[in-house]
Tab-separated table of C-alpha atoms in Angstrom:
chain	number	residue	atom	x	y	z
A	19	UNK	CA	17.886	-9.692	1.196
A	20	UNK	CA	14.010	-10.675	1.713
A	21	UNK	CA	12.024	-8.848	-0.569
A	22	UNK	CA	9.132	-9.113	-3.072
A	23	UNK	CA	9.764	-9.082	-6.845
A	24	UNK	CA	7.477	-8.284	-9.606
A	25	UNK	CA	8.141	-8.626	-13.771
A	26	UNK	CA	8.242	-7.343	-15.842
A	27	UNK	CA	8.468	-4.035	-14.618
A	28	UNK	CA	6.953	-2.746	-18.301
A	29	UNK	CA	4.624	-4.482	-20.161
A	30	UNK	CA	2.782	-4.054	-23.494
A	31	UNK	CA	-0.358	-5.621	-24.628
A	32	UNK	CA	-2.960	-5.264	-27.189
A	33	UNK	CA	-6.211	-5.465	-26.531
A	34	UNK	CA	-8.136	-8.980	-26.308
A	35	UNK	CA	-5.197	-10.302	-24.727
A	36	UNK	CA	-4.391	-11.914	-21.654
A	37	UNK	CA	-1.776	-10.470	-19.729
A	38	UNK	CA	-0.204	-12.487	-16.688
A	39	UNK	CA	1.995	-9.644	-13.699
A	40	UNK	CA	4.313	-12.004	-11.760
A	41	UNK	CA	4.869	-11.510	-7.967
A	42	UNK	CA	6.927	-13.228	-5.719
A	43	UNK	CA	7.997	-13.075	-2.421
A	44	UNK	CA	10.737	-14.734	-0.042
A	45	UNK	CA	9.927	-12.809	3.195
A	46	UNK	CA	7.969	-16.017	4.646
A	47	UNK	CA	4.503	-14.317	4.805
A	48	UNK	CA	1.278	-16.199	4.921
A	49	UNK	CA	-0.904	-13.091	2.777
A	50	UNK	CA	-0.294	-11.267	-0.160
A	51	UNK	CA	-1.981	-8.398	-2.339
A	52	UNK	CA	-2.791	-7.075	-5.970
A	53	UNK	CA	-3.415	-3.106	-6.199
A	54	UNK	CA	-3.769	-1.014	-8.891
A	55	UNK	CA	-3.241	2.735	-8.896
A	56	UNK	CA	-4.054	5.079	-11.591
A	57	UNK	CA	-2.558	8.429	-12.303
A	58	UNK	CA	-2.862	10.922	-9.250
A	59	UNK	CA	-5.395	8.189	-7.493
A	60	UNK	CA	-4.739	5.932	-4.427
A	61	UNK	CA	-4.237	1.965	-4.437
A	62	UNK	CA	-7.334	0.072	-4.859
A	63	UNK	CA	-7.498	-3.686	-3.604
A	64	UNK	CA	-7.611	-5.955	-7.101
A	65	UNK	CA	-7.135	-9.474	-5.323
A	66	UNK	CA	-5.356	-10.740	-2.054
A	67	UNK	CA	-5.133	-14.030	-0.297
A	68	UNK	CA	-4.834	-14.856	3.735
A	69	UNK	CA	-3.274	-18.608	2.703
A	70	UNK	CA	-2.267	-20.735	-0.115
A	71	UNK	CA	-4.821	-22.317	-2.150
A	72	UNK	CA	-7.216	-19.464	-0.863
A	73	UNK	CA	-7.657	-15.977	-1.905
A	74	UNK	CA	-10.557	-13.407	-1.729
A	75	UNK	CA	-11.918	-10.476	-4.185
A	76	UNK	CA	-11.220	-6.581	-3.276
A	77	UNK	CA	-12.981	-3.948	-4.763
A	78	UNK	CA	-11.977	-3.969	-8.286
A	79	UNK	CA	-11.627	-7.801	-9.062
A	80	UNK	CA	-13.773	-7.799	-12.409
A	81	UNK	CA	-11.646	-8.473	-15.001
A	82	UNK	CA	-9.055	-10.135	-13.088
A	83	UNK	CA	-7.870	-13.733	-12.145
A	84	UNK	CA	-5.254	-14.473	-9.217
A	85	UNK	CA	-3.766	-17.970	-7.767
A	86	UNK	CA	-1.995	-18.855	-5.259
A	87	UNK	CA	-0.367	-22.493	-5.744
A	88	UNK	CA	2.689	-21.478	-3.822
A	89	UNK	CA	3.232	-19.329	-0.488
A	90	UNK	CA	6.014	-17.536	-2.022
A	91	UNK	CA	3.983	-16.615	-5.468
A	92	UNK	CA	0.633	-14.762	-6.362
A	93	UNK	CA	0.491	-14.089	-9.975
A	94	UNK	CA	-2.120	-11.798	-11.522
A	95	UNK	CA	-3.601	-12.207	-14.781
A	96	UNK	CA	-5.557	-9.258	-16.294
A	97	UNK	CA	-7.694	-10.752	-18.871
A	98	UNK	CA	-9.469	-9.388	-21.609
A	99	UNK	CA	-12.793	-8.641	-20.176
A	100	UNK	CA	-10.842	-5.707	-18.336
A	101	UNK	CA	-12.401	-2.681	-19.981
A	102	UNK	CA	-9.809	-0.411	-19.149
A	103	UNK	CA	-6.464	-2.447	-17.824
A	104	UNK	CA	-4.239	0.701	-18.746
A	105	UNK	CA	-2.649	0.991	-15.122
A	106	UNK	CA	0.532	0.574	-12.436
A	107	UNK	CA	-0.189	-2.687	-10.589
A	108	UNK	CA	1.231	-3.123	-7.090
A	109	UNK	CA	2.098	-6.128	-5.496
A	110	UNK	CA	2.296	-6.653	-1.229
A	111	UNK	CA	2.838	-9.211	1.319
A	112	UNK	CA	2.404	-9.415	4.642
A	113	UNK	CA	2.783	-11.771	7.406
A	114	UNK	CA	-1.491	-12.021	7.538
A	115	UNK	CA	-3.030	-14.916	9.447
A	116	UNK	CA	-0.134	-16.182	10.831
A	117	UNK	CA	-0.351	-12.904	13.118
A	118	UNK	CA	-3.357	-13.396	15.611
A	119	UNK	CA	-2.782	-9.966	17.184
A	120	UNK	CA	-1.124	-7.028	16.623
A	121	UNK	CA	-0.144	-4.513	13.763
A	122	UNK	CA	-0.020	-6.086	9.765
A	123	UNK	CA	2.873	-4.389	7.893
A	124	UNK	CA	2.238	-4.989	4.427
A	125	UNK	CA	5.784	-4.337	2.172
A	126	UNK	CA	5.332	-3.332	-2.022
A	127	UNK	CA	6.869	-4.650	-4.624
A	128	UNK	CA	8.772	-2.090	-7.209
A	129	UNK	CA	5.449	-2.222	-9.209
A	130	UNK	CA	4.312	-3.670	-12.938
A	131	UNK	CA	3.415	-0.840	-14.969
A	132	UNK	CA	0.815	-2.091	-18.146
A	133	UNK	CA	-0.031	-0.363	-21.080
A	134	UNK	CA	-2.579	-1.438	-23.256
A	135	UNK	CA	-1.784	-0.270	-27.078
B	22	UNK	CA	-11.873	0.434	8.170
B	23	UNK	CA	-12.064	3.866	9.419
B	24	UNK	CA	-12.036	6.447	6.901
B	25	UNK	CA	-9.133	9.020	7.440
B	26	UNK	CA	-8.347	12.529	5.977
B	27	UNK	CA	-5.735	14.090	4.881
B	28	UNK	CA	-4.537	17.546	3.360
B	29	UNK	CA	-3.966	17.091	-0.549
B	30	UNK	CA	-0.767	18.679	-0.678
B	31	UNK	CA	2.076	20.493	1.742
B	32	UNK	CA	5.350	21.781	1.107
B	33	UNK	CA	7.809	22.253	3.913
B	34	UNK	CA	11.694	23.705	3.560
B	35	UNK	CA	14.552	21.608	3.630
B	36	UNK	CA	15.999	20.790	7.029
B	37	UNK	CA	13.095	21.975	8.869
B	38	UNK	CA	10.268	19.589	10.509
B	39	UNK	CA	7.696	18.437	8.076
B	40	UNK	CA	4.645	17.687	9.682
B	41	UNK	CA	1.630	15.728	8.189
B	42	UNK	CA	-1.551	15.543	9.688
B	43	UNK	CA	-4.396	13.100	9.203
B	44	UNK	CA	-7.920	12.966	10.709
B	45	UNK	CA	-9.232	9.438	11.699
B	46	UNK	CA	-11.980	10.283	13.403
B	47	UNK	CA	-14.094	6.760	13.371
B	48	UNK	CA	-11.072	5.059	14.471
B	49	UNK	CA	-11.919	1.994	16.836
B	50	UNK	CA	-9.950	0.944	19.576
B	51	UNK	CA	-8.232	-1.905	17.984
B	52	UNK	CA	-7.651	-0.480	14.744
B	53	UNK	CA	-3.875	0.581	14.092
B	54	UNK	CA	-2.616	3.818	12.348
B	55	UNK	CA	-0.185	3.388	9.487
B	56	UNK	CA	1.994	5.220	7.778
B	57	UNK	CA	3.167	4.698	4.138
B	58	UNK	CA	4.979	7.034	1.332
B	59	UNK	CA	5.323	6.679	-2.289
B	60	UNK	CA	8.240	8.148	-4.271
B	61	UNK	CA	6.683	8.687	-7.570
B	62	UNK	CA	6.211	5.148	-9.984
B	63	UNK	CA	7.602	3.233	-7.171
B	64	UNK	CA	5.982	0.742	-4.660
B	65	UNK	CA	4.822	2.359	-1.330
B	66	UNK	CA	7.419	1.748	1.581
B	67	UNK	CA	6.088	1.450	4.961
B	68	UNK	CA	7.226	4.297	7.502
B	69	UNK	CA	5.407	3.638	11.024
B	70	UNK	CA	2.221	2.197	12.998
B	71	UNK	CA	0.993	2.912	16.342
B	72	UNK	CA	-1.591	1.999	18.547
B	73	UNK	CA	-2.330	4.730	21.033
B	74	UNK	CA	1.081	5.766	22.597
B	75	UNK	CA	3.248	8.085	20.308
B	76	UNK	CA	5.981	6.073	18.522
B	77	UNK	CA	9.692	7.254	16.800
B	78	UNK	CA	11.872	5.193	14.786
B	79	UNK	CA	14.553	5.875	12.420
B	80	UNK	CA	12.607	7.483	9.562
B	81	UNK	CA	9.835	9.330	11.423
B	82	UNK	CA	7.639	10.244	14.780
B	83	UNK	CA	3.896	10.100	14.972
B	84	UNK	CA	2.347	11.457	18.014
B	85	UNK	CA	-1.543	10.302	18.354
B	86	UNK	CA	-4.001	12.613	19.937
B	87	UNK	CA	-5.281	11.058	23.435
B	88	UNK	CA	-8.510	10.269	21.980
B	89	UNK	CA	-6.979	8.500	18.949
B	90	UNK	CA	-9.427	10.671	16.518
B	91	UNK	CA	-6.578	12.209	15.263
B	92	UNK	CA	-2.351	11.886	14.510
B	93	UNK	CA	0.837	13.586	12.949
B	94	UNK	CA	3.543	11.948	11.301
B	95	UNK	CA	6.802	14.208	12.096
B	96	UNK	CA	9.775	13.896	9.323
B	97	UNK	CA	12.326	15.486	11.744
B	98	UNK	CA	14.768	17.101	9.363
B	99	UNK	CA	12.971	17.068	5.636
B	100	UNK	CA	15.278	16.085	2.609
B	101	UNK	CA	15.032	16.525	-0.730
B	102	UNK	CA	14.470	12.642	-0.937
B	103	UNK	CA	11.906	13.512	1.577
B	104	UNK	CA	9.259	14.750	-1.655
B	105	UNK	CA	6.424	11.706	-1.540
B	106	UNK	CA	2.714	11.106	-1.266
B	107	UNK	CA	2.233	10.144	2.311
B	108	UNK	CA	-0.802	8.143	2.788
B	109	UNK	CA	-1.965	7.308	6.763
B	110	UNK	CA	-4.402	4.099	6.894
B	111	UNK	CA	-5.982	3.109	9.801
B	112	UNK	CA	-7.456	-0.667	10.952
B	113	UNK	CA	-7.563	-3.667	13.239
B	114	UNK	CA	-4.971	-6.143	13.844
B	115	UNK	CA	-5.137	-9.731	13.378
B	116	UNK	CA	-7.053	-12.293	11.339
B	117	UNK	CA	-10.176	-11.039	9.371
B	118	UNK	CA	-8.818	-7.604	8.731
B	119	UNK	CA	-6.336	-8.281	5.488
B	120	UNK	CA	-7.642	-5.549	3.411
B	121	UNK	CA	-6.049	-2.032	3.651
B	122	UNK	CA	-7.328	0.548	1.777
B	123	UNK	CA	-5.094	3.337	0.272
B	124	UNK	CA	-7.058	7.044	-0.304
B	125	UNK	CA	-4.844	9.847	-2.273
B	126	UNK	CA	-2.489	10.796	0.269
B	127	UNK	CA	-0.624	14.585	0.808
B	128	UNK	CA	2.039	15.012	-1.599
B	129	UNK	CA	4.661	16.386	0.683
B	130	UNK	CA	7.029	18.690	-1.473
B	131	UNK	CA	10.529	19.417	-0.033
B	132	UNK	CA	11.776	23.104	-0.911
B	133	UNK	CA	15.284	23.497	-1.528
């Protein structure tokens, strides 16, 4: 079945160190998304990219690093210069650019949730 | 985007209609509605979108007021599974409009 996987699912880090939140995706879709929600907030936009080799800040990209080498994959690295990276990060794709017109269904990933000890 | 509203929190009995409204007034005339839910610590799962005529599909209805300033997702016969934060998002189709904005939703509690 096409879907979008992210790992690990629980991660652990201390601080001053680099984390990297795998995402990949095998639905054929040209864009794909980083959120990250915190408890009882919404999602807010991290990173996301239209195209391979191409990818755009949201609003809370400070702190963060994305690429986007392959169409299926769009890791996200939190580094350490996140002040506060405590969070449940949130993965999407959808088909994007590839759609000239018409409605954008974005599908999640089961989520990365990072603690920071 | 358009900004859209929501009430924070609803309950609604099991087996009856739960209905969810959300206020888009700003809403331009090529910017979608969507419709999203999160079961808690999972990854949102898309529900519905529509345009301007009222849509159904196997999970849900949303009916969108003529002037588009306003719509209601209808859960037909609420579960217990049913319990989520429902978040509606609203904006255009196409190139140039990738990024969707999530607000906090109505957590939609399902009463046995």
């Amino acid at each position: 079945d096409g879907g979008i996987t992210q790992s690990p699912k629980y991660l652990f880090r201390k601080e001053g160190q680099n984390v990297t939140l795998s995402c990949e995706q095998n639905l054929n879709h040209d864009a794909m998304y980083w959120y990250r929600q915190d408890p009882g907030q919404g999602l807010r936009l991290i990173y996301y990219s239209q195209i391979v080799n191409d990818f755009q800040k949201g609003d809370i990209a400070e702190g963060y690093s994305v690429s986007r080498e392959k169409k299926e994959s769009f890791p996200l690295t939190v580094t350490s210069a996140q002040k506060n990276p405590t969070a449940f990060y949130l993965c999407a794709s959808s088909r994007g650019t590839g759609a000239t017109s018409g409605a954008n269904v974005l599908t999640f990933g089961a989520g990365s949730r990072l603690t920071v000890l | 985007d358009a900004k859209t509203t929501q009430p924070t929190s609803m309950d609604c009995a099991e087996g009856r209609a739960a209905n969810l409204p959300c206020n888009h007034s700003t809403i331009s005339g090529n910017e979608y509605v969507y419709w999203y839910r999160q079961i808690h610590s999972q990854g949102p799962q898309y529900i519905i979108h529509g345009l301007k005529n009222n849509e159904t599909n196997e999970m849900a209805s949303l009916i969108i007021t003529e002037d588009r300033k306003s719509s209601t997702l209808i859960l037909p016969h609420a579960t217990l599974r049913d319990t989520a934060v429902y978040y509606c998002i609203v904006r255009g189709g196409g190139f140039g409009n990738e990024k969707l904005t999530f607000g906090t939703g109505t957590r939609l509690t399902i009463i046995p």
